[in-house]
N, CA and C atoms as an extended XYZ file, in Angstrom:
285
Properties=species:S:1:pos:R:3:atomname:S:1:resname:S:1:resid:I:1 pbc="F F F"
N         1.006       -1.081        0.188 N   MET     1
C         0.033        0.210        0.136 CA  MET     1
C         0.551        1.183        0.108 C   MET     1
N         0.301        2.280       -0.851 N   ARG     2
C         1.160        3.517       -1.079 CA  ARG     2
C        -0.181        4.647       -1.220 C   ARG     2
N         0.010        5.711       -0.449 N   TYR     3
C        -0.128        6.909       -0.438 CA  TYR     3
C        -0.184        7.484       -1.954 C   TYR     3
N        -1.099        7.746       -2.596 N   LYS     4
C        -1.405        8.708       -3.602 CA  LYS     4
C        -2.156       10.402       -3.534 C   LYS     4
N        -2.333       10.267       -2.589 N   GLY     5
C        -2.380       12.178       -2.362 CA  GLY     5
C        -3.607       11.826       -0.806 C   GLY     5
N        -3.854       13.154       -0.746 N   PRO     6
C        -4.502       13.190        0.636 CA  PRO     6
C        -5.218       12.489        0.905 C   PRO     6
N        -5.789       11.522        1.376 N   GLY     7
C        -6.732       10.603        2.200 CA  GLY     7
C        -6.638        9.387        0.784 C   GLY     7
N        -6.222        9.622       -0.132 N   LEU     8
C        -5.888        8.072       -0.700 CA  LEU     8
C        -4.983        7.165       -0.814 C   LEU     8
N        -5.291        5.975       -0.703 N   ILE     9
C        -4.829        4.524       -0.669 CA  ILE     9
C        -4.845        3.631       -1.771 C   ILE     9
N        -3.834        3.935       -2.730 N   TYR    10
C        -3.587        2.664       -3.797 CA  TYR    10
C        -3.698        1.484       -2.366 C   TYR    10
N        -4.702        0.245       -3.364 N   VAL    11
C        -4.896       -0.451       -2.934 CA  VAL    11
C        -4.252       -1.539       -4.168 C   VAL    11
N        -4.845       -1.783       -4.868 N   CYS    12
C        -4.417       -2.707       -6.138 CA  CYS    12
C        -4.814       -2.395       -7.810 C   CYS    12
N        -3.969       -3.384       -8.435 N   ALA    13
C        -4.397       -2.468       -9.700 CA  ALA    13
C        -6.586       -3.181      -10.145 C   ALA    13
N        -7.425       -2.469      -10.518 N   PHE    14
C        -8.644       -2.608      -11.139 CA  PHE    14
C        -8.208       -4.657      -11.254 C   PHE    14
N        -7.766       -5.138      -12.554 N   ARG    15
C        -7.824       -6.289      -12.751 CA  ARG    15
C        -6.781       -7.110      -11.967 C   ARG    15
N        -6.704       -6.610      -10.938 N   ASP    16
C        -5.537       -7.534       -9.976 CA  ASP    16
C        -7.180       -8.100       -8.412 C   ASP    16
N        -8.154       -7.510       -8.676 N   LEU    17
C        -9.328       -7.719       -7.709 CA  LEU    17
C       -10.516       -8.545       -8.583 C   LEU    17
N       -10.728       -9.572       -8.815 N   PRO    18
C       -11.465      -10.104       -9.804 CA  PRO    18
C       -12.848       -9.690       -9.364 C   PRO    18
N       -13.630       -9.782       -9.927 N   ARG    19
C       -15.542      -10.496       -9.396 CA  ARG    19
C       -15.452      -11.084       -8.876 C   ARG    19
N       -16.169      -10.533       -7.851 N   GLY    20
C       -16.613      -11.543       -6.596 CA  GLY    20
C       -15.972      -11.571       -5.582 C   GLY    20
N       -14.724      -10.698       -5.205 N   GLU    21
C       -13.710      -10.821       -4.526 CA  GLU    21
C       -13.617       -9.702       -3.689 C   GLU    21
N       -12.923      -10.008       -2.729 N   SER    22
C       -12.860       -8.862       -1.582 CA  SER    22
C       -11.466       -8.440       -1.374 C   SER    22
N       -10.686       -7.543       -0.792 N   PHE    23
C        -9.376       -6.961       -0.379 CA  PHE    23
C        -9.601       -6.728        0.992 C   PHE    23
N        -8.559       -6.862        1.893 N   ARG    24
C        -8.693       -6.372        3.463 CA  ARG    24
C        -7.788       -5.643        3.965 C   ARG    24
N        -7.790       -4.423        3.987 N   LEU    25
C        -6.399       -3.196        4.179 CA  LEU    25
C        -6.613       -3.561        5.916 C   LEU    25
N        -4.952       -3.597        6.407 N   ASP    26
C        -4.645       -3.283        7.669 CA  ASP    26
C        -4.819       -2.287        8.600 C   ASP    26
N        -5.561       -1.449        7.868 N   LEU    27
C        -5.688       -0.254        8.556 CA  LEU    27
C        -6.553       -0.117        9.807 C   LEU    27
N        -6.549        1.274       10.225 N   HIS    28
C        -7.044        1.316       11.820 CA  HIS    28
C        -8.314        2.235       11.938 C   HIS    28
N        -9.621        1.772       11.579 N   PRO    29
C        -9.534        0.431       11.733 CA  PRO    29
C        -9.303       -0.279       10.676 C   PRO    29
N        -9.770       -1.956       10.367 N   PRO    30
C        -9.362       -2.177        8.828 CA  PRO    30
C       -10.519       -1.870        8.540 C   PRO    30
N       -10.468       -1.852        6.212 N   VAL    31
C       -11.022       -1.489        5.437 CA  VAL    31
C       -11.123       -2.601        4.378 C   VAL    31
N       -12.389       -3.323        3.920 N   ALA    32
C       -12.809       -4.200        3.205 CA  ALA    32
C       -13.113       -3.061        1.816 C   ALA    32
N       -12.571       -3.792        1.032 N   VAL    33
C       -13.271       -3.700       -0.594 CA  VAL    33
C       -13.065       -4.841       -1.132 C   VAL    33
N       -14.592       -4.393       -2.397 N   PHE    34
C       -15.236       -5.868       -2.867 CA  PHE    34
C       -15.551       -4.909       -4.272 C   PHE    34
N       -14.730       -5.937       -4.674 N   HIS    35
C       -15.418       -5.986       -6.494 CA  HIS    35
C       -16.530       -6.740       -6.875 C   HIS    35
N       -17.685       -6.379       -6.567 N   THR    36
C       -18.483       -6.883       -7.460 CA  THR    36
C       -19.320       -7.823       -8.301 C   THR    36
N       -19.765       -9.159       -8.358 N   THR    37
C       -20.215       -9.761      -10.050 CA  THR    37
C       -20.462       -8.492      -11.349 C   THR    37
N       -21.284       -7.587      -10.541 N   ASP    38
C       -21.637       -6.940      -11.527 CA  ASP    38
C       -20.447       -5.896      -12.051 C   ASP    38
N       -19.332       -5.742      -11.415 N   GLY    39
C       -18.456       -4.773      -11.471 CA  GLY    39
C       -18.010       -3.668      -10.982 C   GLY    39
N       -18.907       -3.741       -9.752 N   GLU    40
C       -18.667       -2.594       -9.243 CA  GLU    40
C       -17.862       -2.380       -7.921 C   GLU    40
N       -16.993       -1.681       -7.448 N   LEU    41
C       -16.419       -1.422       -6.556 CA  LEU    41
C       -16.867       -0.746       -5.157 C   LEU    41
N       -17.185       -1.302       -4.109 N   TYR    42
C       -17.109       -1.171       -3.025 CA  TYR    42
C       -16.266       -0.607       -1.545 C   TYR    42
N       -16.190        0.334       -0.643 N   ALA    43
C       -15.259       -0.389        0.348 CA  ALA    43
C       -16.022        0.358        1.862 C   ALA    43
N       -15.954       -0.696        2.557 N   VAL    44
C       -16.675       -0.373        3.896 CA  VAL    44
C       -15.545       -0.765        5.277 C   VAL    44
N       -15.854       -0.106        6.282 N   ASP    45
C       -15.360       -1.024        7.664 CA  ASP    45
C       -15.579       -2.263        7.823 C   ASP    45
N       -14.046       -2.938        7.815 N   ASP    46
C       -14.218       -4.607        7.685 CA  ASP    46
C       -14.574       -5.122        9.102 C   ASP    46
N       -15.016       -4.585       10.073 N   THR    47
C       -15.795       -5.354       10.640 CA  THR    47
C       -16.685       -5.201       11.364 C   THR    47
N       -17.615       -6.004       11.598 N   CYS    48
C       -18.896       -6.436       11.582 CA  CYS    48
C       -19.227       -6.023       12.819 C   CYS    48
N       -20.516       -5.223       13.007 N   THR    49
C       -21.256       -4.144       13.927 CA  THR    49
C       -21.932       -5.019       15.134 C   THR    49
N       -22.170       -6.322       14.531 N   HIS    50
C       -22.743       -7.026       15.738 CA  HIS    50
C       -21.439       -7.781       16.101 C   HIS    50
N       -20.378       -8.722       16.004 N   GLN    51
C       -19.658       -8.654       16.549 CA  GLN    51
C       -18.342       -8.650       15.747 C   GLN    51
N       -17.296       -8.663       16.327 N   ASP    52
C       -16.154       -8.877       15.778 CA  ASP    52
C       -15.585       -9.945       14.563 C   ASP    52
N       -15.841       -9.279       13.490 N   ALA    53
C       -15.593      -10.424       12.778 CA  ALA    53
C       -15.459      -10.141       11.015 C   ALA    53
N       -14.657      -10.347       10.279 N   SER    54
C       -14.297       -9.833        9.144 CA  SER    54
C       -15.320      -10.091        8.137 C   SER    54
N       -15.785       -9.298        7.565 N   LEU    55
C       -16.619       -8.897        5.880 CA  LEU    55
C       -15.966       -9.128        5.239 C   LEU    55
N       -14.727       -8.912        5.247 N   SER    56
C       -13.814       -9.464        3.761 CA  SER    56
C       -13.920      -10.981        3.887 C   SER    56
N       -14.192      -11.515        4.915 N   ASP    57
C       -14.303      -13.227        5.074 CA  ASP    57
C       -15.821      -13.721        4.743 C   ASP    57
N       -16.418      -12.509        4.303 N   GLY    58
C       -17.835      -13.120        4.171 CA  GLY    58
C       -18.659      -13.749        2.520 C   GLY    58
N       -19.460      -13.546        2.443 N   TRP    59
C       -19.770      -13.917        1.241 CA  TRP    59
C       -21.285      -12.455        0.873 C   TRP    59
N       -20.566      -12.013       -0.673 N   MET    60
C       -21.358      -11.438       -1.423 CA  MET    60
C       -22.248      -11.956       -2.338 C   MET    60
N       -23.475      -10.808       -1.807 N   ASP    61
C       -24.983      -11.048       -3.040 CA  ASP    61
C       -24.886      -10.145       -3.462 C   ASP    61
N       -24.958       -9.859       -4.464 N   GLY    62
C       -25.073       -8.441       -5.372 CA  GLY    62
C       -24.505       -7.445       -4.535 C   GLY    62
N       -25.261       -6.576       -4.165 N   CYS    63
C       -24.390       -4.976       -3.317 CA  CYS    63
C       -24.604       -5.560       -2.239 C   CYS    63
N       -24.324       -7.031       -1.414 N   THR    64
C       -24.839       -6.759        0.297 CA  THR    64
C       -23.583       -7.697        0.177 C   THR    64
N       -23.585       -7.877        1.762 N   VAL    65
C       -22.000       -8.705        1.944 CA  VAL    65
C       -22.674       -9.565        3.188 C   VAL    65
N       -22.197      -10.545        3.706 N   GLU    66
C       -23.221      -11.812        4.493 CA  GLU    66
C       -21.540      -11.650        5.462 C   GLU    66
N       -22.077      -11.124        6.760 N   CYS    67
C       -21.137      -11.904        7.924 CA  CYS    67
C       -20.859      -13.146        8.307 C   CYS    67
N       -19.708      -13.198        8.236 N   PRO    68
C       -19.119      -14.818        8.309 CA  PRO    68
C       -19.566      -15.453        9.854 C   PRO    68
N       -20.004      -14.697       10.709 N   LEU    69
C       -20.228      -14.988       12.106 CA  LEU    69
C       -21.197      -15.677       12.307 C   LEU    69
N       -22.331      -14.316       12.101 N   HIS    70
C       -23.687      -14.603       12.246 CA  HIS    70
C       -24.861      -14.429       11.236 C   HIS    70
N       -24.139      -14.245       10.079 N   ALA    71
C       -24.952      -14.129        9.022 CA  ALA    71
C       -25.798      -12.750        9.060 C   ALA    71
N       -25.408      -11.466        9.856 N   ALA    72
C       -25.334      -10.705        9.175 CA  ALA    72
C       -25.395       -9.958        8.303 C   ALA    72
N       -26.136       -9.346        7.350 N   ARG    73
C       -25.907       -8.624        6.177 CA  ARG    73
C       -26.068       -7.399        6.194 C   ARG    73
N       -25.203       -6.712        5.114 N   PHE    74
C       -24.881       -4.893        4.647 CA  PHE    74
C       -24.753       -4.851        3.482 C   PHE    74
N       -25.554       -3.938        3.384 N   ASP    75
C       -25.868       -3.533        2.133 CA  ASP    75
C       -24.470       -2.649        1.743 C   ASP    75
N       -23.570       -2.662        0.820 N   LEU    76
C       -22.093       -1.802        0.380 CA  LEU    76
C       -22.266       -0.930        0.122 C   LEU    76
N       -23.627       -0.245       -0.591 N   ARG    77
C       -23.520        1.146       -1.286 CA  ARG    77
C       -23.527        1.814        0.032 C   ARG    77
N       -24.742        1.661        1.191 N   THR    78
C       -25.039        2.240        1.901 CA  THR    78
C       -24.472        2.125        3.347 C   THR    78
N       -23.981        0.891        3.710 N   GLY    79
C       -23.401        0.425        5.406 CA  GLY    79
C       -24.748        0.102        5.839 C   GLY    79
N       -25.726        0.256        5.531 N   GLU    80
C       -27.048       -0.226        6.439 CA  GLU    80
C       -26.855       -1.900        6.517 C   GLU    80
N       -27.271       -1.844        7.627 N   PRO    81
C       -27.882       -3.445        7.797 CA  PRO    81
C       -28.724       -3.629        7.527 C   PRO    81
N       -28.937       -4.891        6.219 N   ALA    82
C       -29.869       -5.792        5.722 CA  ALA    82
C       -30.910       -6.487        6.579 C   ALA    82
N       -30.429       -7.200        7.768 N   CYS    83
C       -30.929       -8.084        8.312 CA  CYS    83
C       -30.488       -7.813        9.645 C   CYS    83
N       -31.005       -8.512       10.561 N   ARG    84
C       -30.508       -8.487       11.865 CA  ARG    84
C       -29.319       -9.724       12.065 C   ARG    84
N       -28.736      -10.180       12.845 N   PRO    85
C       -28.495       -9.444       13.948 CA  PRO    85
C       -28.024       -8.248       14.051 C   PRO    85
N       -27.488       -7.637       13.082 N   ALA    86
C       -27.404       -6.452       12.785 CA  ALA    86
C       -27.498       -5.355       12.841 C   ALA    86
N       -27.994       -4.193       13.999 N   ARG    87
C       -28.047       -3.480       14.117 CA  ARG    87
C       -27.563       -1.749       13.610 C   ARG    87
N       -26.644       -1.905       13.853 N   ARG    88
C       -25.670       -0.292       13.187 CA  ARG    88
C       -25.235       -0.781       12.182 C   ARG    88
N       -25.001        0.530       11.044 N   PRO    89
C       -24.218        0.229        9.395 CA  PRO    89
C       -22.636        0.258       10.366 C   PRO    89
N       -22.024       -0.197        8.465 N   VAL    90
C       -20.862        0.266        9.084 CA  VAL    90
C       -20.017        1.129        7.434 C   VAL    90
N       -19.218        1.947        8.274 N   ARG    91
C       -18.969        2.699        7.537 CA  ARG    91
C       -18.078        2.877        6.606 C   ARG    91
N       -18.930        3.605        5.361 N   THR    92
C       -18.557        3.303        3.878 CA  THR    92
C       -16.924        4.096        3.443 C   THR    92
N       -15.687        3.834        2.371 N   HIS    93
C       -15.564        4.698        2.091 CA  HIS    93
C       -15.353        4.688        0.239 C   HIS    93
N       -15.112        5.983        0.001 N   GLN    94
C       -15.018        6.779       -1.208 CA  GLN    94
C       -13.944        5.631       -2.116 C   GLN    94
N       -14.736        5.071       -2.911 N   VAL    95
C       -13.512        4.167       -3.764 CA  VAL    95
C       -13.064        4.894       -5.497 C   VAL    95
């Protein structure tokens, strides 16, 4: 990782993150970058707001990611929880 300007961090080349995959950035707090099967890129805080689980280890379905611990789902576009047990959104980041 290297900084590319104020507040921007170079993660990888677009072609190096295949569709349907994610990449975890070890920042404080950690951030996950998702490349959906539709070709969209999203970044959210990597930690589920329900429990301490890495969302980058979860499963993507369209524009949602499912937490691998208790199946909470989050909308990657807004960070809002799509179902319980999560009640608080995850923070989103500009990509």
